[in-house]
Amino acid sequence: MTEPAIAATGTKAAPKLVLENIVKDFTGRRHKTVRAIDGIDIEVGDGEIVCLVGASGCGKTTLLNIVAGLEQPTSGGVTIDGEAIVGPGPDRGMVFQSYSLYPWRTVSENVAFGLECIGMSRKDRAERVQELLGIIGLGRFADNHPKELSGGMRQRVAIARALAPEPDILLLDEPFGALDAQTRRAMQEFLLLVWQRTRATILFVTHDIEEAILLATRIYVLSSHPGRVVEEITVPFGTNRGPSVLRDPRFLDLRDEIQELLTTQVER
Amino acid sequence: MTDTSLDPVPGSGPRTPPGTGAGTAHLGDDPAAPWRRSAKPGTRGRKQGALLRLRDEIPFRTRVVLACTGIAGLVVVWLLAAAWSSGAVVVPTPLATWNAFTDYWRSGELSTDLSASAVRVAEGYTISMVVGIVLGVAIGSFRSIEAFWESPIGFLRYIPATALTPLFLLWLGIDESPKIALIIAGTVFYNILMIADVTRAVPRELITASYTLGAGRLRVLCRVILPHSWPGIIDVARINLAAAWLMLVVAELLAAQDGLGYRMIQSQRFLQYGRMFAILLIFAVIGMFSDLALRGLRTLVAPWARP
Ligand SMILES: Nc1ncnc2c1ncn2[C@@H]1O[C@H](COP(=O)(O)OP(=O)(O)OP(=O)(O)O)[C@@H](O)[C@H]1O
Ligand SMILES: [Mg+2]
């Protein structure tokens, strides 16, 4: 995949998020250090959707946590627009692998949490929450509690909650992993819609190769134990993607190529 | 479908799908399959009786009937004991107990004793809960505070609080303060440790998600950890309240001029068995109602956490 991208948005023009030679060690049993990530370099351009794919346990969540500022890398650095990350902040919204809604808050109160943190007035908050609930199509469920929602609905609320403070970068950790195929498809279209509307920069983790090709402008394929980048792939589809992409021959080629890469990783 | 499921000969009959040879019978046809052992012939799976399902609901009426039978059983045991009652072991009948209760009430002593005891428990247990919440939440939230408090609390809590009674009486005199101190000493360590556990049970993702939404530590503490912990804290309060009454009675048995425990000792002196039984039942009723009240408070404070 060396030919230039046909319509990928400004890939190399302005790298917004830069991960440079990230290494992460964990202390395992009996104080043995386990290297989870071994020298990963990743660049994400402004307004790009970049996907990370890789086998379970290859350090994808750890990598997102490092970008979010929730964990510190053992060595290496993360910068956004040249600024070093020292801790978590509302400029990087995150949607977690498992549901992380506040069970005591209603849907609208959940979405409003980040807005409360930045001190937005009650009136502005209500307006913004209303707007976001409209986007995720859950306006009717504003006053319901999370346990009254289905898995897909909860995940949409989590995305809306992460979008509310208008983050620079959205970090998504297998957000649709627990959903059925139909809901998954709907959520993928929803994410593309959000992306086209907000022009957010998105770093997305998934197990699902088709999902990665459908959503991403670029894909990083990771190896496991320790995690390294084995391939960087530019996806040759523009920003206006529809279900027709799924029947594009290039889509199928890409899918097979990534599948091949992952399989050799597992066998290794 | 005819009754082929009862067909004793495996692999015969119309159930062999076309394309599979006669020797490759469908798995379900094997009468010796291991899973057959737990099922009745002609059925699959084990049917469960209505009454003894693990952690499953039972019909409401059955529930009411069982509850009433339990109470009735208790009364029967009491009646039998009263019938067998002799000179050495006196057990008053329910009627005698009721009469003693009304006497106790009419004399006005009941209300003085009850309010004296209730005020002591309320004061002591409130202090104990406040300390428990502050220290428990702090210990459950900060590893540094946990490291500091864990060993002293772990050490002190093995001192039986009742053994402190003589010391407290010497130090604090015989008025209200030693009783309240004893209630605190008997409950505060359990409150702290159990509330710390409740706080530690707040899912990590909720806390990290809050950070990524821009919350600072104070906001996470007040808006995430506390709201998530309230139902658990109320449960702790409910469970340890019994220990508060225990300590109260110990204190009142030894040194008091009023209170239910004091009245118990007085009744012993005058061999008022009926009154002693009445006081025991009063304790049970108070406990039952405070339990109900705290359960109500839990649903009120945290309707989302209904078990
Ligand atoms: N806190 C920790 N302590 C020790 N080891 C850890 C810790 N967190 C992660 N690891 C290890 O680091 C590796 C990467 O974990 P990570 O959760 O990032 O994987 P992942 O790629 O997100 O996997 P999955 O796709 O299953 O979510 C794993 O081998 C895991 O055992
Ligand atoms: Mg993960």
XYZ file of C-alpha atoms and ligand atoms in Angstrom:
607
model
C 0.000 0.000 0.000
C 2.466 2.591 -1.089
C 0.490 4.436 -3.767
C -0.766 7.806 -2.564
C -4.212 7.999 -1.045
C -6.849 9.093 -3.496
C -8.946 11.246 -1.266
C -7.652 10.820 2.253
C -7.896 14.050 4.147
C -4.624 15.942 4.652
C -2.740 12.957 5.906
C 0.809 14.113 6.207
C 0.020 17.815 6.075
C -0.479 18.633 9.730
C 0.068 15.789 12.175
C -2.078 16.722 15.121
C -1.408 13.830 17.432
C 2.087 12.384 17.463
C 3.147 9.292 19.377
C 6.874 8.917 19.278
C 8.629 5.688 20.137
C 6.177 4.735 22.898
C 7.329 1.967 25.217
C 5.209 0.691 28.063
C 6.295 -1.856 30.654
C 4.040 -3.336 33.286
C 5.255 -4.954 36.466
C 3.830 -8.413 36.460
C 4.101 -11.199 38.980
C 7.157 -11.372 41.185
C 8.176 -7.929 39.981
C 8.991 -9.179 36.518
C 8.546 -6.457 33.954
C 6.366 -7.273 30.985
C 6.729 -5.123 27.877
C 3.242 -4.418 26.573
C 4.206 -1.838 23.958
C 7.595 -1.748 22.282
C 8.412 1.416 20.395
C 5.244 2.482 18.637
C 5.262 5.528 16.329
C 1.884 6.834 15.254
C 0.823 10.106 13.666
C -2.756 11.272 13.327
C -3.519 14.214 11.079
C -6.083 16.875 11.860
C -9.579 15.593 11.081
C -8.429 12.042 10.382
C -9.972 8.810 11.601
C -7.156 6.435 12.370
C -7.875 2.843 13.351
C -5.710 0.527 15.392
C -6.269 -3.153 14.745
C -4.489 -5.999 16.437
C -5.004 -9.177 18.370
C -6.394 -9.138 21.901
C -3.762 -8.099 24.399
C -1.506 -6.252 21.958
C -1.719 -3.023 23.927
C -4.435 -1.053 22.129
C -6.237 -0.010 25.282
C -2.948 0.820 26.933
C -2.039 3.032 23.979
C -5.332 4.927 24.175
C -4.911 5.310 27.925
C -1.510 6.851 27.298
C -2.964 9.311 24.801
C -5.773 10.094 27.227
C -3.161 10.815 29.889
C -4.504 8.103 32.182
C -1.228 6.193 32.029
C 2.336 7.350 31.566
C 4.526 5.661 28.974
C 7.706 4.064 30.264
C 9.539 6.011 27.587
C 8.645 7.992 24.517
C 6.380 10.998 24.195
C 2.908 11.987 23.099
C 2.198 15.469 21.784
C -0.897 17.171 20.473
C -0.156 20.214 18.309
C 3.327 20.059 19.756
C 2.125 20.151 23.358
C 3.136 17.331 25.689
C 0.447 15.324 27.472
C 0.917 15.194 31.210
C -2.539 14.101 32.361
C -6.157 13.567 31.341
C -8.205 16.494 30.117
C -11.460 17.339 28.357
C -9.630 18.063 25.093
C -9.375 14.296 24.593
C -12.752 12.613 24.861
C -12.699 8.898 25.460
C -15.263 6.146 24.976
C -14.358 3.046 26.918
C -14.402 -0.607 25.999
C -16.891 -1.333 28.773
C -19.900 0.757 29.633
C -18.932 3.627 31.851
C -22.092 5.671 32.248
C -23.027 7.006 35.673
C -25.885 4.746 36.745
C -27.380 7.365 39.082
C -27.616 10.015 36.372
C -30.234 10.169 33.661
C -29.206 10.135 30.003
C -29.186 13.925 29.767
C -27.354 14.275 33.090
C -24.738 11.828 31.858
C -24.191 13.820 28.696
C -24.046 17.026 30.743
C -21.258 15.822 33.058
C -18.393 17.163 30.964
C -20.228 20.453 30.487
C -20.577 20.844 34.249
C -16.838 20.318 34.540
C -16.063 23.219 32.228
C -18.529 25.391 34.146
C -21.138 25.903 31.445
C -24.340 27.558 32.628
C -27.405 25.429 33.220
C -29.251 26.948 30.297
C -26.430 26.442 27.774
C -25.959 22.944 29.094
C -29.581 22.035 28.510
C -29.388 23.376 24.963
C -26.198 21.509 24.103
C -27.464 18.268 25.635
C -30.694 18.591 23.688
C -28.736 19.030 20.481
C -26.496 16.026 21.173
C -29.403 13.792 22.121
C -30.936 14.755 18.802
C -27.780 13.678 16.973
C -27.661 10.296 18.713
C -31.404 9.890 18.284
C -32.195 9.462 21.958
C -34.199 12.626 22.605
C -37.091 10.582 23.942
C -34.858 8.889 26.492
C -33.422 12.049 28.055
C -34.870 11.259 31.478
C -34.200 7.531 31.515
C -31.462 5.922 33.525
C -28.726 3.894 31.787
C -30.025 0.566 33.046
C -33.246 1.190 31.132
C -31.322 1.389 27.842
C -30.042 -1.283 25.491
C -26.316 -1.802 24.938
C -26.254 0.171 21.708
C -28.178 3.047 23.235
C -25.788 3.186 26.179
C -22.823 3.293 23.860
C -24.411 6.151 21.924
C -24.884 8.030 25.190
C -21.225 7.407 26.037
C -20.216 8.845 22.667
C -22.453 11.871 23.142
C -21.005 12.384 26.608
C -17.489 12.305 25.196
C -18.452 14.693 22.373
C -20.206 17.204 24.626
C -17.162 19.247 25.717
C -16.114 19.447 22.035
C -12.844 17.582 22.373
C -9.987 18.075 19.936
C -9.505 14.355 19.724
C -11.897 11.495 20.260
C -10.481 8.195 21.529
C -12.711 5.178 20.999
C -11.823 1.812 22.476
C -13.811 -0.900 20.691
C -16.982 1.072 21.286
C -19.157 -1.288 19.256
C -17.551 -4.523 20.389
C -20.554 -5.752 22.335
C -23.197 -4.937 19.743
C -25.051 -7.093 17.253
C -24.334 -6.723 13.537
C -27.268 -4.453 12.714
C -26.750 -2.079 15.608
C -23.073 -2.098 14.834
C -23.661 -1.002 11.269
C -26.005 1.745 12.428
C -23.444 2.928 14.964
C -20.700 2.980 12.333
C -22.814 5.187 10.102
C -23.607 7.295 13.101
C -19.914 7.729 13.863
C -19.190 8.689 10.263
C -22.007 11.218 10.473
C -20.580 12.678 13.660
C -17.158 12.784 12.086
C -18.425 14.554 8.967
C -20.340 17.052 11.078
C -17.779 17.814 13.740
C -14.567 17.188 11.791
C -13.175 15.667 14.946
C -9.858 13.851 14.944
C -10.557 10.262 15.907
C -8.319 7.457 17.116
C -10.314 4.265 17.027
C -9.527 0.763 18.271
C -11.294 -2.270 16.873
C -11.034 -6.015 16.403
C -13.220 -5.819 13.348
C -11.219 -5.439 10.122
C -14.227 -4.411 8.010
C -15.139 -1.805 10.567
C -11.616 -0.432 10.410
C -11.664 -0.147 6.600
C -15.146 1.312 6.584
C -14.324 4.027 9.068
C -10.644 4.815 8.842
C -8.601 7.073 6.654
C -5.559 5.143 7.816
C -5.071 1.875 9.647
C -2.235 0.742 11.855
C -1.889 -3.014 12.207
C -0.255 -3.967 15.488
C 1.595 -7.105 16.520
C 1.224 -8.574 19.972
C 3.565 -9.347 22.861
C 5.016 -6.822 22.678
C 2.891 -4.420 20.644
C 4.593 -2.971 17.573
C 3.349 -1.413 14.360
C 3.682 -4.022 11.620
C 1.977 -2.078 8.848
C 0.516 1.317 8.158
C -2.231 1.275 5.553
C -3.900 4.217 3.854
C -7.536 3.567 3.023
C -8.356 4.823 -0.468
C -11.893 6.012 0.190
C -13.002 9.600 0.533
C -14.851 11.207 3.364
C -18.292 10.551 1.962
C -18.585 6.863 2.563
C -21.685 4.826 2.332
C -22.543 1.156 2.444
C -21.444 0.965 -1.222
C -17.853 0.935 0.010
C -18.500 -2.573 1.294
C -18.802 -3.849 -2.306
C -15.778 -1.982 -3.636
C -13.137 -4.472 -4.850
C -10.423 -2.447 -3.130
C -12.326 -2.972 0.114
C -12.116 -6.728 -0.279
C -8.428 -6.611 -1.202
C -7.647 -4.516 1.842
C -9.621 -6.815 4.056
C -7.710 -9.847 2.861
C -4.398 -8.061 3.218
C -5.058 -7.070 6.834
C -6.471 -10.491 7.614
C -3.278 -12.008 6.262
C -1.132 -9.686 8.366
C -3.044 -10.497 11.539
C -3.006 -14.230 10.883
C 0.780 -14.296 10.446
C 1.000 -12.304 13.665
C -0.982 -14.921 15.538
C 0.999 -17.804 14.064
C 4.291 -16.170 14.831
C -43.418 -34.937 15.056
C -44.523 -38.289 16.415
C -43.174 -39.621 19.657
C -39.796 -40.418 18.163
C -38.131 -38.805 21.127
C -39.078 -41.888 23.075
C -37.643 -44.178 20.426
C -35.339 -46.523 22.315
C -33.290 -47.570 19.304
C -30.718 -44.986 18.362
C -30.266 -44.137 14.734
C -33.463 -45.848 13.599
C -36.650 -44.256 12.442
C -37.263 -41.076 10.539
C -34.934 -38.852 12.552
C -31.765 -39.884 10.770
C -31.192 -36.964 8.475
C -30.684 -37.794 4.807
C -27.045 -37.845 3.825
C -25.767 -39.194 7.115
C -24.997 -42.853 7.098
C -26.812 -45.277 9.336
C -23.779 -45.515 11.603
C -23.564 -41.760 12.265
C -26.665 -41.272 14.327
C -27.591 -37.814 15.531
C -25.922 -37.057 18.848
C -29.235 -36.643 20.637
C -30.198 -40.208 19.867
C -27.549 -41.793 22.037
C -29.317 -43.163 25.141
C -25.977 -43.384 26.912
C -24.948 -39.774 26.285
C -23.534 -38.323 29.505
C -26.056 -35.525 29.686
C -28.913 -38.056 29.656
C -28.030 -39.106 33.161
C -29.434 -35.939 34.700
C -32.638 -35.854 32.664
C -35.816 -37.893 32.897
C -36.425 -40.132 29.881
C -38.175 -38.230 27.133
C -37.171 -34.834 28.491
C -34.137 -32.615 28.315
C -32.728 -30.553 31.107
C -33.648 -30.697 34.739
C -36.930 -29.242 35.852
C -36.704 -27.314 39.122
C -39.300 -27.294 41.873
C -41.018 -24.004 42.651
C -39.731 -23.547 46.202
C -36.016 -24.230 46.207
C -34.639 -22.409 43.199
C -31.300 -20.809 43.867
C -31.725 -17.034 44.039
C -34.937 -17.116 42.098
C -38.243 -15.485 42.959
C -41.081 -17.463 44.475
C -44.766 -16.619 43.975
C -45.937 -13.712 46.128
C -48.613 -15.716 47.916
C -46.187 -18.482 48.780
C -43.945 -15.808 50.172
C -46.662 -14.355 52.408
C -47.702 -17.792 53.598
C -44.104 -18.746 54.435
C -43.508 -15.465 56.288
C -46.660 -15.909 58.366
C -45.731 -19.498 59.130
C -42.343 -18.305 60.368
C -43.930 -15.836 62.790
C -46.511 -18.387 63.885
C -43.711 -20.875 64.534
C -42.001 -18.404 66.808
C -45.218 -17.838 68.770
C -45.781 -21.578 69.079
C -42.276 -22.086 70.454
C -42.931 -19.302 72.937
C -46.287 -20.798 74.008
C -44.711 -24.234 74.459
C -41.883 -22.755 76.517
C -44.386 -20.863 78.670
C -46.398 -24.065 79.183
C -43.285 -25.908 80.325
C -42.259 -22.958 82.479
C -41.423 -24.072 86.047
C -39.955 -22.616 89.199
C -36.373 -22.653 87.995
C -36.887 -21.463 84.416
C -39.764 -19.004 84.292
C -41.067 -18.073 80.861
C -43.986 -15.623 80.908
C -46.897 -16.264 78.570
C -47.548 -13.804 75.747
C -50.508 -12.499 77.699
C -48.429 -11.914 80.842
C -45.852 -10.167 78.703
C -48.503 -7.952 77.156
C -49.833 -7.034 80.591
C -46.338 -6.235 81.794
C -45.878 -4.106 78.694
C -49.036 -2.072 79.305
C -48.040 -1.594 82.961
C -44.633 -0.420 81.869
C -46.221 1.952 79.394
C -48.838 3.393 81.766
C -46.298 4.037 84.496
C -44.557 6.432 82.121
C -41.265 4.616 82.568
C -41.349 3.222 79.060
C -41.250 6.600 77.369
C -38.420 7.880 79.618
C -36.397 4.710 79.097
C -37.086 4.564 75.407
C -36.147 8.167 74.737
C -33.056 7.953 76.968
C -31.824 4.889 75.096
C -32.767 6.149 71.648
C -31.022 9.483 72.223
C -27.840 7.704 73.306
C -27.837 5.444 70.279
C -28.685 8.327 67.959
C -25.868 10.499 69.302
C -23.247 7.798 69.470
C -24.119 6.194 66.169
C -24.329 9.503 64.328
C -20.811 10.375 65.437
C -19.666 6.876 64.528
C -21.225 7.093 61.062
C -19.790 10.548 60.372
C -16.304 9.376 61.343
C -16.911 6.176 59.375
C -17.952 8.035 56.237
C -15.127 10.579 56.357
C -12.364 8.088 57.138
C -13.870 5.219 55.154
C -14.275 7.222 51.962
C -10.801 8.700 52.414
C -9.234 5.278 52.985
C -11.118 3.775 50.068
C -10.126 6.611 47.756
C -6.502 7.377 48.590
C -3.854 4.713 48.887
C -1.711 7.007 51.047
C -4.472 7.468 53.615
C -5.156 3.755 53.472
C -1.502 2.993 54.175
C -1.502 5.352 57.152
C -4.730 4.190 58.846
C -4.845 0.543 57.941
C -2.439 -0.804 60.556
C -3.670 1.215 63.569
C -7.291 0.378 62.772
C -6.492 -3.241 62.041
C -4.765 -3.428 65.428
C -7.309 -1.551 67.543
C -10.390 -3.252 66.178
C -9.425 -6.527 67.843
C -9.879 -4.984 71.279
C -13.376 -6.079 72.351
C -15.179 -2.777 72.799
C -17.074 -4.127 75.815
C -13.744 -4.545 77.609
C -13.370 -0.766 77.490
C -16.392 -0.214 79.740
C -14.537 -0.034 83.081
C -11.965 2.338 81.671
C -14.567 4.599 80.100
C -16.459 4.717 83.394
C -13.288 5.727 85.231
C -12.283 8.287 82.654
C -15.628 9.806 81.746
C -17.744 9.426 84.918
C -21.160 7.831 84.887
C -23.250 10.315 82.925
C -23.973 10.178 79.193
C -20.453 10.435 77.819
C -19.142 6.945 78.661
C -22.247 5.365 77.095
C -21.859 7.351 73.906
C -18.125 6.650 73.853
C -18.846 2.944 74.190
C -21.311 2.988 71.299
C -18.717 4.753 69.160
C -15.933 2.380 70.193
C -18.097 -0.633 69.374
C -19.113 0.456 65.899
C -16.685 2.952 64.428
C -14.039 0.489 63.237
C -16.567 -1.659 61.428
C -18.109 1.432 59.893
C -14.745 2.685 58.654
C -13.597 -0.614 57.199
C -16.917 -1.500 55.575
C -17.392 1.972 54.090
C -13.832 1.848 52.757
C -14.783 -1.374 50.974
C -17.912 0.240 49.563
C -15.785 3.086 48.205
C -13.238 0.732 46.710
C -16.057 -0.930 44.777
C -16.582 2.158 42.600
C -15.633 0.960 39.081
C -12.316 2.345 37.867
C -13.778 3.220 34.488
C -16.231 5.653 36.088
C -13.330 7.502 37.681
C -11.100 7.531 34.605
C -14.042 8.481 32.377
C -14.654 11.458 34.652
C -11.045 12.580 34.314
C -11.277 12.452 30.529
C -14.409 14.600 30.767
C -12.435 17.270 32.576
C -13.329 16.542 36.196
C -10.805 17.321 38.899
C -10.169 15.097 41.888
C -12.562 16.948 44.196
C -15.351 16.703 41.647
C -14.693 13.010 41.120
C -14.831 12.497 44.884
C -18.071 14.447 45.378
C -19.854 13.720 42.108
C -18.744 10.195 41.301
C -17.374 8.305 44.287
C -19.914 9.594 46.825
C -23.057 9.159 44.723
C -21.965 5.667 43.789
C -21.247 4.842 47.444
C -24.400 6.171 49.168
C -26.506 3.029 48.848
C -23.621 0.915 50.144
C -23.011 3.350 53.011
C -26.676 3.156 54.012
C -26.437 -0.635 53.971
C -23.419 -0.438 56.267
C -25.368 1.846 58.600
C -28.225 -0.640 58.613
C -26.045 -3.637 59.385
C -23.938 -2.050 62.129
C -26.877 -0.424 63.898
C -27.397 -3.704 65.751
C -23.899 -3.372 67.224
C -24.785 0.134 68.451
C -27.766 -1.224 70.418
C -25.591 -4.013 71.770
C -23.078 -1.515 73.137
C -25.875 0.643 74.541
C -27.290 -2.232 76.560
C -23.858 -3.122 77.904
C -23.369 0.474 79.021
C -26.813 0.732 80.564
C -26.555 -2.589 82.363
C -23.467 -1.374 84.190
C -24.138 2.258 84.970
C -27.342 4.132 84.253
C -30.381 5.660 85.939
C -32.697 5.138 83.008
C -32.848 3.423 79.650
C -34.061 0.040 78.455
C -30.910 -1.768 79.578
C -31.135 -0.226 83.041
C -34.787 -1.296 83.281
C -33.750 -4.801 82.345
C -31.415 -4.998 85.361
C -34.097 -3.516 87.616
C -36.618 -6.088 86.434
C -34.127 -8.824 87.162
C -33.841 -7.622 90.742
C -37.599 -7.796 91.238
C -38.053 -11.006 89.199
C -40.336 -9.203 86.699
C -40.099 -11.786 83.945
C -42.977 -10.276 81.974
C -41.302 -6.880 81.850
C -37.973 -8.400 80.818
C -39.645 -10.161 77.935
C -41.483 -6.977 77.001
C -38.168 -5.094 76.840
C -36.615 -7.796 74.659
C -39.517 -7.507 72.244
C -39.221 -3.722 72.257
C -35.602 -4.076 71.137
C -36.657 -6.388 68.336
C -39.398 -4.043 67.174
C -37.091 -0.997 67.232
C -34.529 -2.922 65.224
C -37.090 -4.032 62.698
C -38.453 -0.548 62.147
C -35.062 1.135 61.870
C -34.089 -1.521 59.354
C -37.208 -0.785 57.318
C -36.609 2.951 57.611
C -33.025 2.649 56.364
C -34.125 0.432 53.484
C -36.661 3.120 52.607
C -33.960 5.774 52.796
C -31.825 3.701 50.451
C -34.505 3.542 47.781
C -35.166 7.248 48.288
C -31.513 8.278 47.969
C -30.554 5.785 45.259
C -33.555 4.530 43.299
C -31.117 3.507 40.541
C -29.433 0.960 42.810
C -32.445 -1.176 43.608
C -31.083 -4.663 44.152
N -2.361 -2.759 34.672
C -1.682 -3.746 34.057
N -0.797 -4.501 34.718
C -0.099 -5.472 34.089
N -0.252 -5.783 32.806
C -1.131 -5.086 32.079
C -1.908 -4.029 32.663
N -2.701 -3.517 31.717
C -2.448 -4.211 30.587
N -1.503 -5.145 30.801
C -0.949 -6.067 29.796
O -0.622 -5.319 28.674
C -1.039 -5.972 27.493
C -1.917 -5.071 26.652
O -3.144 -4.856 27.328
P -4.308 -4.017 26.655
O -5.443 -3.961 27.616
O -3.777 -2.721 26.200
O -4.696 -4.932 25.422
P -5.759 -4.678 24.264
O -5.004 -4.619 22.991
O -6.620 -3.520 24.588
O -6.584 -6.011 24.299
P -8.155 -6.232 23.999
O -8.294 -6.172 22.515
O -8.428 -7.590 24.519
O -8.894 -5.163 24.706
C -1.723 -7.256 27.913
O -0.846 -8.315 27.665
C -1.972 -7.093 29.375
O -1.755 -8.312 30.027
Mg -8.630 -3.287 25.047
